[in-house]
mmCIF file of C-alpha atoms and ligand atoms in Angstrom:
data_model
loop_
_atom_site.group_PDB
_atom_site.id
_atom_site.type_symbol
_atom_site.label_atom_id
_atom_site.label_comp_id
_atom_site.label_asym_id
_atom_site.label_seq_id
_atom_site.Cartn_x
_atom_site.Cartn_y
_atom_site.Cartn_z
ATOM 1 C CA UNK A 84 101.273 249.062 -72.248
ATOM 2 C CA UNK A 85 99.599 245.928 -70.876
ATOM 3 C CA UNK A 86 96.300 245.433 -69.094
ATOM 4 C CA UNK A 87 95.864 242.360 -66.940
ATOM 5 C CA UNK A 88 92.140 241.761 -66.617
ATOM 6 C CA UNK A 89 89.303 239.257 -66.444
ATOM 7 C CA UNK A 90 86.500 239.744 -68.946
ATOM 8 C CA UNK A 91 83.549 239.649 -66.513
ATOM 9 C CA UNK A 92 85.214 241.618 -63.696
ATOM 10 C CA UNK A 93 83.332 244.915 -63.313
ATOM 11 C CA UNK A 94 86.500 246.738 -62.221
ATOM 12 C CA UNK A 95 88.227 245.569 -65.402
ATOM 13 C CA UNK A 96 85.232 246.481 -67.578
ATOM 14 C CA UNK A 97 85.385 250.133 -66.526
ATOM 15 C CA UNK A 98 89.135 250.304 -67.192
ATOM 16 C CA UNK A 99 88.744 248.692 -70.644
ATOM 17 C CA UNK A 100 85.922 251.145 -71.431
ATOM 18 C CA UNK A 101 88.132 254.092 -70.387
ATOM 19 C CA UNK A 102 90.967 252.807 -72.596
ATOM 20 C CA UNK A 103 88.512 252.504 -75.487
ATOM 21 C CA UNK A 104 87.012 255.977 -74.862
ATOM 22 C CA UNK A 105 90.478 257.474 -74.993
ATOM 23 C CA UNK A 106 91.583 255.325 -77.934
ATOM 24 C CA UNK A 107 94.654 254.087 -76.065
ATOM 25 C CA UNK A 108 96.281 251.002 -77.608
ATOM 26 C CA UNK A 109 97.342 248.266 -75.199
ATOM 27 C CA UNK A 110 98.168 244.595 -75.039
ATOM 28 C CA UNK A 111 95.370 242.561 -73.453
ATOM 29 C CA UNK A 112 96.480 240.025 -70.852
ATOM 30 C CA UNK A 113 93.157 238.376 -70.105
ATOM 31 C CA UNK A 114 93.223 235.878 -67.246
ATOM 32 C CA UNK A 115 91.056 233.207 -65.718
ATOM 33 C CA UNK A 116 90.541 234.203 -62.062
ATOM 34 C CA UNK A 117 90.425 230.523 -61.143
ATOM 35 C CA UNK A 118 93.946 229.953 -62.454
ATOM 36 C CA UNK A 119 96.120 233.011 -62.056
ATOM 37 C CA UNK A 120 99.326 233.126 -64.072
ATOM 38 C CA UNK A 121 102.560 233.492 -62.065
ATOM 39 C CA UNK A 122 103.424 236.620 -64.075
ATOM 40 C CA UNK A 123 100.339 238.337 -62.632
ATOM 41 C CA UNK A 124 101.280 237.326 -59.087
ATOM 42 C CA UNK A 125 104.704 238.848 -59.742
ATOM 43 C CA UNK A 126 103.018 242.172 -60.519
ATOM 44 C CA UNK A 127 100.375 241.973 -57.800
ATOM 45 C CA UNK A 128 100.985 239.300 -55.125
ATOM 46 C CA UNK A 129 97.286 239.543 -54.148
ATOM 47 C CA UNK A 130 96.443 238.282 -57.633
ATOM 48 C CA UNK A 131 93.629 240.805 -58.119
ATOM 49 C CA UNK A 132 92.876 242.449 -61.434
ATOM 50 C CA UNK A 133 92.878 244.952 -63.068
ATOM 51 C CA UNK A 134 96.621 245.666 -63.216
ATOM 52 C CA UNK A 135 98.106 248.078 -65.716
ATOM 53 C CA UNK A 136 101.743 247.968 -66.765
ATOM 54 C CA UNK A 137 102.781 251.218 -68.369
ATOM 55 C CA UNK A 138 106.540 251.179 -68.944
ATOM 56 C CA UNK A 139 108.117 251.098 -65.485
ATOM 57 C CA UNK A 140 104.805 251.787 -63.757
ATOM 58 C CA UNK A 141 102.734 248.937 -62.363
ATOM 59 C CA UNK A 142 99.331 250.319 -61.390
ATOM 60 C CA UNK A 143 96.976 248.118 -59.351
ATOM 61 C CA UNK A 144 93.219 248.633 -58.914
ATOM 62 C CA UNK A 145 90.601 250.309 -61.083
ATOM 63 C CA UNK A 146 90.561 253.775 -59.555
ATOM 64 C CA UNK A 147 94.372 254.094 -59.510
ATOM 65 C CA UNK A 148 94.466 252.936 -63.137
ATOM 66 C CA UNK A 149 91.721 255.337 -64.221
ATOM 67 C CA UNK A 150 93.510 258.219 -62.550
ATOM 68 C CA UNK A 151 96.802 257.176 -64.182
ATOM 69 C CA UNK A 152 95.174 257.009 -67.631
ATOM 70 C CA UNK A 153 93.487 260.368 -67.156
ATOM 71 C CA UNK A 154 96.789 261.990 -66.123
ATOM 72 C CA UNK A 155 98.636 260.569 -69.143
ATOM 73 C CA UNK A 156 95.781 260.970 -71.660
ATOM 74 C CA UNK A 157 93.577 263.855 -70.482
ATOM 75 C CA UNK A 158 91.280 263.812 -73.547
ATOM 76 C CA UNK A 159 88.461 263.054 -73.713
ATOM 77 C CA UNK A 160 88.171 263.801 -70.005
ATOM 78 C CA UNK A 161 86.654 261.193 -67.694
ATOM 79 C CA UNK A 162 87.107 263.450 -64.669
ATOM 80 C CA UNK A 163 85.295 266.384 -66.325
ATOM 81 C CA UNK A 164 86.246 269.878 -65.136
ATOM 82 C CA UNK A 165 82.620 270.494 -64.267
ATOM 83 C CA UNK A 166 81.669 269.229 -61.659
ATOM 84 C CA UNK A 167 85.384 268.667 -60.886
ATOM 85 C CA UNK A 168 87.645 265.890 -59.730
ATOM 86 C CA UNK A 169 86.464 265.746 -56.118
ATOM 87 C CA UNK A 170 82.809 265.400 -57.093
ATOM 88 C CA UNK A 171 83.653 262.689 -59.618
ATOM 89 C CA UNK A 172 85.727 260.793 -57.064
ATOM 90 C CA UNK A 173 82.945 261.029 -54.518
ATOM 91 C CA UNK A 174 80.389 259.686 -57.012
ATOM 92 C CA UNK A 175 82.736 256.867 -58.075
ATOM 93 C CA UNK A 176 83.353 255.797 -54.492
ATOM 94 C CA UNK A 177 79.678 255.995 -53.667
ATOM 95 C CA UNK A 178 78.773 253.737 -56.610
ATOM 96 C CA UNK A 179 81.392 251.203 -55.419
ATOM 97 C CA UNK A 180 80.127 251.373 -51.828
ATOM 98 C CA UNK A 181 76.519 250.903 -52.940
ATOM 99 C CA UNK A 182 76.989 247.948 -55.298
ATOM 100 C CA UNK A 183 80.275 246.178 -54.502
ATOM 101 C CA UNK A 184 79.042 244.365 -51.344
ATOM 102 C CA UNK A 185 76.053 242.859 -53.175
ATOM 103 C CA UNK A 186 77.350 241.783 -56.561
ATOM 104 C CA UNK A 187 79.414 238.771 -55.389
ATOM 105 C CA UNK A 188 76.385 237.522 -53.431
ATOM 106 C CA UNK A 189 74.152 237.830 -56.488
ATOM 107 C CA UNK A 190 76.689 235.906 -58.556
ATOM 108 C CA UNK A 191 77.829 233.276 -56.064
ATOM 109 C CA UNK A 192 75.770 233.552 -52.844
ATOM 110 C CA UNK A 193 73.346 231.056 -51.302
ATOM 111 C CA UNK A 194 69.744 231.433 -52.520
ATOM 112 C CA UNK A 195 68.965 233.395 -49.333
ATOM 113 C CA UNK A 196 71.974 235.721 -49.762
ATOM 114 C CA UNK A 197 70.982 236.228 -53.391
ATOM 115 C CA UNK A 198 67.473 237.281 -52.532
ATOM 116 C CA UNK A 199 68.755 239.740 -49.899
ATOM 117 C CA UNK A 200 71.428 241.139 -52.226
ATOM 118 C CA UNK A 201 68.912 241.629 -55.052
ATOM 119 C CA UNK A 202 66.520 243.410 -52.671
ATOM 120 C CA UNK A 203 69.322 245.721 -51.495
ATOM 121 C CA UNK A 204 70.333 246.400 -55.083
ATOM 122 C CA UNK A 205 66.757 247.216 -56.035
ATOM 123 C CA UNK A 206 66.574 249.681 -53.130
ATOM 124 C CA UNK A 207 69.809 251.300 -54.251
ATOM 125 C CA UNK A 208 68.531 251.618 -57.811
ATOM 126 C CA UNK A 209 65.351 253.252 -56.516
ATOM 127 C CA UNK A 210 67.514 255.837 -54.681
ATOM 128 C CA UNK A 211 69.596 256.557 -57.770
ATOM 129 C CA UNK A 212 66.496 256.706 -59.949
ATOM 130 C CA UNK A 213 65.029 259.412 -57.711
ATOM 131 C CA UNK A 214 68.108 261.602 -57.814
ATOM 132 C CA UNK A 215 69.517 261.121 -61.327
ATOM 133 C CA UNK A 216 69.531 264.298 -63.449
ATOM 134 C CA UNK A 217 67.886 264.784 -66.822
ATOM 135 C CA UNK A 218 71.306 265.488 -68.307
ATOM 136 C CA UNK A 219 71.855 261.850 -69.228
ATOM 137 C CA UNK A 220 74.959 261.002 -67.270
ATOM 138 C CA UNK A 221 75.355 260.914 -63.494
ATOM 139 C CA UNK A 222 77.234 264.199 -63.314
ATOM 140 C CA UNK A 223 76.166 265.865 -66.556
ATOM 141 C CA UNK A 224 79.094 264.656 -68.687
ATOM 142 C CA UNK A 225 80.367 261.114 -69.027
ATOM 143 C CA UNK A 226 82.769 260.347 -66.190
ATOM 144 C CA UNK A 227 84.435 257.396 -64.486
ATOM 145 C CA UNK A 228 81.398 257.298 -62.150
ATOM 146 C CA UNK A 229 79.185 256.350 -65.106
ATOM 147 C CA UNK A 230 81.673 253.677 -66.141
ATOM 148 C CA UNK A 231 81.683 252.262 -62.629
ATOM 149 C CA UNK A 232 77.880 252.160 -62.425
ATOM 150 C CA UNK A 233 77.585 250.640 -65.921
ATOM 151 C CA UNK A 234 80.066 247.913 -64.987
ATOM 152 C CA UNK A 235 77.918 246.878 -62.029
ATOM 153 C CA UNK A 236 74.708 247.019 -64.078
ATOM 154 C CA UNK A 237 76.397 244.722 -66.566
ATOM 155 C CA UNK A 238 76.756 242.089 -63.848
ATOM 156 C CA UNK A 239 73.082 242.091 -62.870
ATOM 157 C CA UNK A 240 70.773 239.330 -64.086
ATOM 158 C CA UNK A 241 68.998 240.506 -67.265
ATOM 159 C CA UNK A 242 65.602 240.735 -65.554
ATOM 160 C CA UNK A 243 67.085 242.974 -62.825
ATOM 161 C CA UNK A 244 68.180 245.774 -65.069
ATOM 162 C CA UNK A 245 66.685 249.276 -64.626
ATOM 163 C CA UNK A 246 64.451 248.955 -67.678
ATOM 164 C CA UNK A 247 63.033 245.630 -66.525
ATOM 165 C CA UNK A 248 62.452 246.936 -63.002
ATOM 166 C CA UNK A 249 60.677 250.031 -64.324
ATOM 167 C CA UNK A 250 63.214 252.636 -63.140
ATOM 168 C CA UNK A 251 62.631 255.100 -65.945
ATOM 169 C CA UNK A 252 65.314 257.668 -65.242
ATOM 170 C CA UNK A 253 67.930 255.053 -64.531
ATOM 171 C CA UNK A 254 66.912 253.170 -67.669
ATOM 172 C CA UNK A 255 67.395 256.374 -69.669
ATOM 173 C CA UNK A 256 70.834 256.775 -68.105
ATOM 174 C CA UNK A 257 71.641 253.168 -69.037
ATOM 175 C CA UNK A 258 70.617 253.724 -72.632
ATOM 176 C CA UNK A 259 72.734 256.904 -72.823
ATOM 177 C CA UNK A 260 75.811 255.078 -71.550
ATOM 178 C CA UNK A 261 75.265 251.959 -73.629
ATOM 179 C CA UNK A 262 74.809 253.973 -76.797
ATOM 180 C CA UNK A 263 78.582 254.373 -76.692
ATOM 181 C CA UNK A 264 80.226 251.486 -78.589
ATOM 182 C CA UNK A 265 83.316 251.887 -76.400
ATOM 183 C CA UNK A 266 81.256 250.997 -73.343
ATOM 184 C CA UNK A 267 78.939 248.450 -74.968
ATOM 185 C CA UNK A 268 81.775 246.417 -76.398
ATOM 186 C CA UNK A 269 83.708 246.229 -73.166
ATOM 187 C CA UNK A 270 80.857 245.358 -70.839
ATOM 188 C CA UNK A 271 79.669 242.111 -72.294
ATOM 189 C CA UNK A 272 76.677 240.834 -74.202
ATOM 190 C CA UNK A 273 74.142 241.225 -71.393
ATOM 191 C CA UNK A 274 74.505 245.023 -71.171
ATOM 192 C CA UNK A 275 74.695 245.292 -74.938
ATOM 193 C CA UNK A 276 71.171 243.899 -75.143
ATOM 194 C CA UNK A 277 69.685 247.054 -73.582
ATOM 195 C CA UNK A 278 67.585 248.783 -76.315
HETATM 196 N N1 GSH B 209 88.953 247.528 -55.525
HETATM 197 C C1 GSH B 209 89.518 246.756 -56.616
HETATM 198 C C2 GSH B 209 88.733 245.472 -56.728
HETATM 199 C C3 GSH B 209 89.296 244.526 -57.775
HETATM 200 C C4 GSH B 209 88.704 243.148 -57.615
HETATM 201 O O1 GSH B 209 87.994 242.834 -56.642
HETATM 202 N N2 GSH B 209 88.980 242.297 -58.608
HETATM 203 C C5 GSH B 209 88.549 240.911 -58.510
HETATM 204 C C6 GSH B 209 87.913 240.437 -59.785
HETATM 205 S S1 GSH B 209 86.387 241.257 -60.080
HETATM 206 C C7 GSH B 209 89.770 240.044 -58.263
HETATM 207 O O2 GSH B 209 90.735 240.156 -58.963
HETATM 208 N N3 GSH B 209 89.699 239.196 -57.251
HETATM 209 C C8 GSH B 209 90.753 238.328 -56.893
HETATM 210 C C9 GSH B 209 90.359 236.901 -56.896
HETATM 211 O O3 GSH B 209 89.250 236.576 -57.346
HETATM 212 O O4 GSH B 209 91.168 236.102 -56.452
HETATM 213 C C10 GSH B 209 89.478 247.593 -57.892
HETATM 214 O O5 GSH B 209 88.768 248.604 -57.917
HETATM 215 O O6 GSH B 209 90.188 247.249 -58.848
#
Protein backbone atom coordinates (compact mmCIF):
# COMPACT_ATOMS: atom_id res chain seq x y z
CA UNK A 1 0.00 0.00 0.00
CA UNK A 2 1.19 3.51 -0.87
CA UNK A 3 0.21 6.90 0.49
CA UNK A 4 0.83 9.96 -1.66
CA UNK A 5 0.96 12.92 0.67
CA UNK A 6 2.53 16.26 1.53
CA UNK A 7 3.94 16.59 5.04
CA UNK A 8 2.23 19.86 6.01
CA UNK A 9 -1.13 19.14 4.35
CA UNK A 10 -3.76 18.82 7.12
CA UNK A 11 -5.76 16.28 5.09
CA UNK A 12 -2.64 14.12 4.79
CA UNK A 13 -1.78 14.52 8.48
CA UNK A 14 -5.09 13.00 9.57
CA UNK A 15 -4.67 10.06 7.19
CA UNK A 16 -1.09 9.41 8.37
CA UNK A 17 -2.30 9.57 11.99
CA UNK A 18 -5.07 7.04 11.23
CA UNK A 19 -2.56 4.70 9.57
CA UNK A 20 -0.32 5.02 12.64
CA UNK A 21 -3.23 4.48 15.08
CA UNK A 22 -4.13 1.30 13.27
CA UNK A 23 -0.51 0.20 12.85
CA UNK A 24 -0.92 -0.24 9.09
CA UNK A 25 2.38 -0.46 7.18
CA UNK A 26 2.59 1.55 3.96
CA UNK A 27 5.07 3.05 1.55
CA UNK A 28 5.31 6.82 1.92
CA UNK A 29 5.27 8.78 -1.34
CA UNK A 30 5.83 12.27 0.00
CA UNK A 31 5.55 15.04 -2.58
CA UNK A 32 6.30 18.71 -2.94
CA UNK A 33 2.99 20.39 -3.85
CA UNK A 34 4.93 22.93 -5.93
CA UNK A 35 6.30 20.20 -8.19
CA UNK A 36 3.91 17.30 -8.56
CA UNK A 37 5.32 14.07 -9.92
CA UNK A 38 3.70 12.74 -13.12
CA UNK A 39 2.93 9.45 -11.33
CA UNK A 40 0.65 11.34 -8.92
CA UNK A 41 -1.15 13.07 -11.80
CA UNK A 42 -1.69 9.62 -13.32
CA UNK A 43 -3.49 8.57 -10.13
CA UNK A 44 -5.33 11.84 -9.55
CA UNK A 45 -5.36 14.24 -12.54
CA UNK A 46 -6.28 17.08 -10.15
CA UNK A 47 -2.94 16.53 -8.44
CA UNK A 48 -4.39 16.81 -4.94
CA UNK A 49 -3.20 14.72 -2.04
CA UNK A 50 -3.80 12.54 -0.07
CA UNK A 51 -4.12 9.59 -2.46
CA UNK A 52 -4.01 6.00 -1.23
CA UNK A 53 -3.13 3.10 -3.49
CA UNK A 54 -4.26 -0.18 -1.98
CA UNK A 55 -3.75 -2.95 -4.51
CA UNK A 56 -6.13 -2.19 -7.38
CA UNK A 57 -7.91 0.54 -5.40
CA UNK A 58 -6.94 4.17 -5.87
CA UNK A 59 -8.65 6.20 -3.16
CA UNK A 60 -8.60 10.01 -3.41
CA UNK A 61 -9.33 12.46 -0.59
CA UNK A 62 -9.00 12.22 3.17
CA UNK A 63 -12.53 11.16 4.09
CA UNK A 64 -12.72 8.46 1.39
CA UNK A 65 -9.33 7.16 2.51
CA UNK A 66 -10.27 7.15 6.20
CA UNK A 67 -13.46 5.25 5.41
CA UNK A 68 -11.52 2.78 3.26
CA UNK A 69 -8.97 2.19 6.04
CA UNK A 70 -11.70 1.75 8.65
CA UNK A 71 -13.51 -0.79 6.45
CA UNK A 72 -10.34 -2.81 5.86
CA UNK A 73 -8.86 -2.42 9.37
CA UNK A 74 -11.77 -1.88 11.79
CA UNK A 75 -9.59 -1.90 14.96
CA UNK A 76 -8.99 0.31 16.76
CA UNK A 77 -12.17 2.00 15.56
CA UNK A 78 -12.00 5.60 14.37
CA UNK A 79 -15.73 5.64 13.64
CA UNK A 80 -16.64 4.43 17.16
CA UNK A 81 -19.93 2.53 17.50
CA UNK A 82 -21.03 5.06 20.07
CA UNK A 83 -22.02 7.73 18.95
CA UNK A 84 -22.11 5.94 15.56
CA UNK A 85 -20.95 6.51 12.02
CA UNK A 86 -23.45 9.23 11.10
CA UNK A 87 -22.57 11.36 14.12
CA UNK A 88 -18.85 10.96 13.43
CA UNK A 89 -19.31 11.90 9.78
CA UNK A 90 -21.33 14.93 10.74
CA UNK A 91 -18.66 16.10 13.21
CA UNK A 92 -15.89 15.48 10.66
CA UNK A 93 -17.67 17.49 7.98
CA UNK A 94 -18.46 20.26 10.42
CA UNK A 95 -14.79 20.57 11.43
CA UNK A 96 -13.82 20.79 7.74
CA UNK A 97 -16.51 23.39 7.03
CA UNK A 98 -15.45 25.50 10.02
CA UNK A 99 -11.70 25.55 9.42
CA UNK A 100 -10.97 24.72 5.77
CA UNK A 101 -11.96 28.14 4.33
CA UNK A 102 -9.65 30.01 6.72
CA UNK A 103 -6.46 27.98 6.87
CA UNK A 104 -5.15 28.81 3.36
CA UNK A 105 -5.71 32.52 4.10
CA UNK A 106 -3.80 32.27 7.36
CA UNK A 107 -0.93 30.55 5.56
CA UNK A 108 -0.85 32.48 2.30
CA UNK A 109 -3.35 35.37 2.41
CA UNK A 110 -2.75 39.11 2.31
CA UNK A 111 -2.21 40.71 5.74
CA UNK A 112 -5.87 41.79 5.72
CA UNK A 113 -7.14 38.32 4.78
CA UNK A 114 -4.92 36.84 7.48
CA UNK A 115 -6.33 39.08 10.18
CA UNK A 116 -9.91 38.24 9.12
CA UNK A 117 -9.20 34.51 8.90
CA UNK A 118 -7.57 34.48 12.34
CA UNK A 119 -10.55 36.34 13.83
CA UNK A 120 -12.96 33.83 12.26
CA UNK A 121 -10.87 30.94 13.54
CA UNK A 122 -10.82 32.41 17.04
CA UNK A 123 -14.62 32.70 16.94
CA UNK A 124 -14.91 29.09 15.82
CA UNK A 125 -12.62 27.95 18.62
CA UNK A 126 -14.74 29.85 21.14
CA UNK A 127 -17.83 27.97 19.87
CA UNK A 128 -16.09 24.60 20.12
CA UNK A 129 -14.70 25.47 23.55
CA UNK A 130 -18.21 26.15 24.83
CA UNK A 131 -19.63 22.86 23.61
CA UNK A 132 -16.77 20.38 24.02
CA UNK A 133 -17.49 17.58 26.51
CA UNK A 134 -15.45 16.67 29.58
CA UNK A 135 -14.83 13.24 28.07
CA UNK A 136 -11.61 14.35 26.40
CA UNK A 137 -12.37 13.74 22.75
CA UNK A 138 -14.98 15.47 20.62
CA UNK A 139 -17.38 12.53 20.68
CA UNK A 140 -16.26 10.70 23.80
CA UNK A 141 -13.85 8.29 22.09
CA UNK A 142 -11.09 9.16 19.63
CA UNK A 143 -12.54 9.43 16.13
CA UNK A 144 -11.65 10.79 12.70
CA UNK A 145 -13.31 14.06 13.79
CA UNK A 146 -10.57 14.53 16.41
CA UNK A 147 -7.91 13.76 13.81
CA UNK A 148 -9.44 16.34 11.46
CA UNK A 149 -9.55 19.03 14.14
CA UNK A 150 -6.01 18.25 15.31
CA UNK A 151 -4.72 18.54 11.74
CA UNK A 152 -6.14 22.05 11.45
CA UNK A 153 -4.82 23.06 14.88
CA UNK A 154 -1.41 21.89 13.74
CA UNK A 155 -1.50 24.46 10.95
CA UNK A 156 -2.25 27.43 13.21
CA UNK A 157 0.51 29.83 14.21
CA UNK A 158 1.93 28.74 17.60
CA UNK A 159 0.49 31.77 19.41
CA UNK A 160 -3.00 30.98 18.06
CA UNK A 161 -3.35 27.58 19.62
CA UNK A 162 -6.15 26.93 22.16
CA UNK A 163 -3.78 27.04 25.13
CA UNK A 164 -2.30 30.36 24.08
CA UNK A 165 -5.73 31.86 23.44
CA UNK A 166 -7.00 30.71 26.84
CA UNK A 167 -9.63 28.22 25.60
CA UNK A 168 -9.36 25.84 28.53
CA UNK A 169 -11.62 23.03 27.40
CA UNK A 170 -10.25 23.05 23.88
CA UNK A 171 -6.71 23.13 25.28
CA UNK A 172 -7.53 20.05 27.37
CA UNK A 173 -8.86 18.35 24.25
CA UNK A 174 -5.66 19.27 22.40
CA UNK A 175 -3.50 17.80 25.15
CA UNK A 176 -5.57 14.58 25.16
CA UNK A 177 -5.15 14.16 21.40
CA UNK A 178 -1.48 15.14 21.35
CA UNK A 179 -0.64 12.72 24.13
CA UNK A 180 -0.93 10.04 21.47
CA UNK A 181 2.47 9.53 19.80
CA UNK A 182 0.68 8.37 16.65
CA UNK A 183 -0.90 11.79 16.30
CA UNK A 184 2.00 13.86 17.61
CA UNK A 185 4.49 12.32 15.23
CA UNK A 186 2.35 12.81 12.16
CA UNK A 187 1.25 16.37 12.76
CA UNK A 188 4.55 18.17 12.83
CA UNK A 189 6.75 19.87 15.35
CA UNK A 190 4.44 22.80 16.08
CA UNK A 191 1.62 20.63 17.48
CA UNK A 192 4.12 18.42 19.28
CA UNK A 193 5.18 21.43 21.34
CA UNK A 194 1.84 21.52 23.17
CA UNK A 195 2.53 20.59 26.84
N1 LIG B 1 -11.04 17.66 0.45
C1 LIG B 1 -9.72 17.14 0.18
C2 LIG B 1 -8.75 18.30 0.21
C3 LIG B 1 -7.33 17.88 -0.15
C4 LIG B 1 -6.48 19.11 -0.42
O1 LIG B 1 -6.97 20.25 -0.51
N2 LIG B 1 -5.17 18.87 -0.55
C5 LIG B 1 -4.29 19.95 -0.92
C6 LIG B 1 -3.05 19.98 -0.07
S1 LIG B 1 -3.44 20.41 1.59
C7 LIG B 1 -3.83 19.73 -2.36
O2 LIG B 1 -3.40 18.66 -2.70
N3 LIG B 1 -3.95 20.75 -3.19
C8 LIG B 1 -3.57 20.69 -4.55
C9 LIG B 1 -2.59 21.73 -4.92
O3 LIG B 1 -2.05 22.41 -4.03
O4 LIG B 1 -2.33 21.84 -6.11
C10 LIG B 1 -9.39 16.06 1.21
O5 LIG B 1 -10.10 15.98 2.22
O6 LIG B 1 -8.46 15.28 0.99
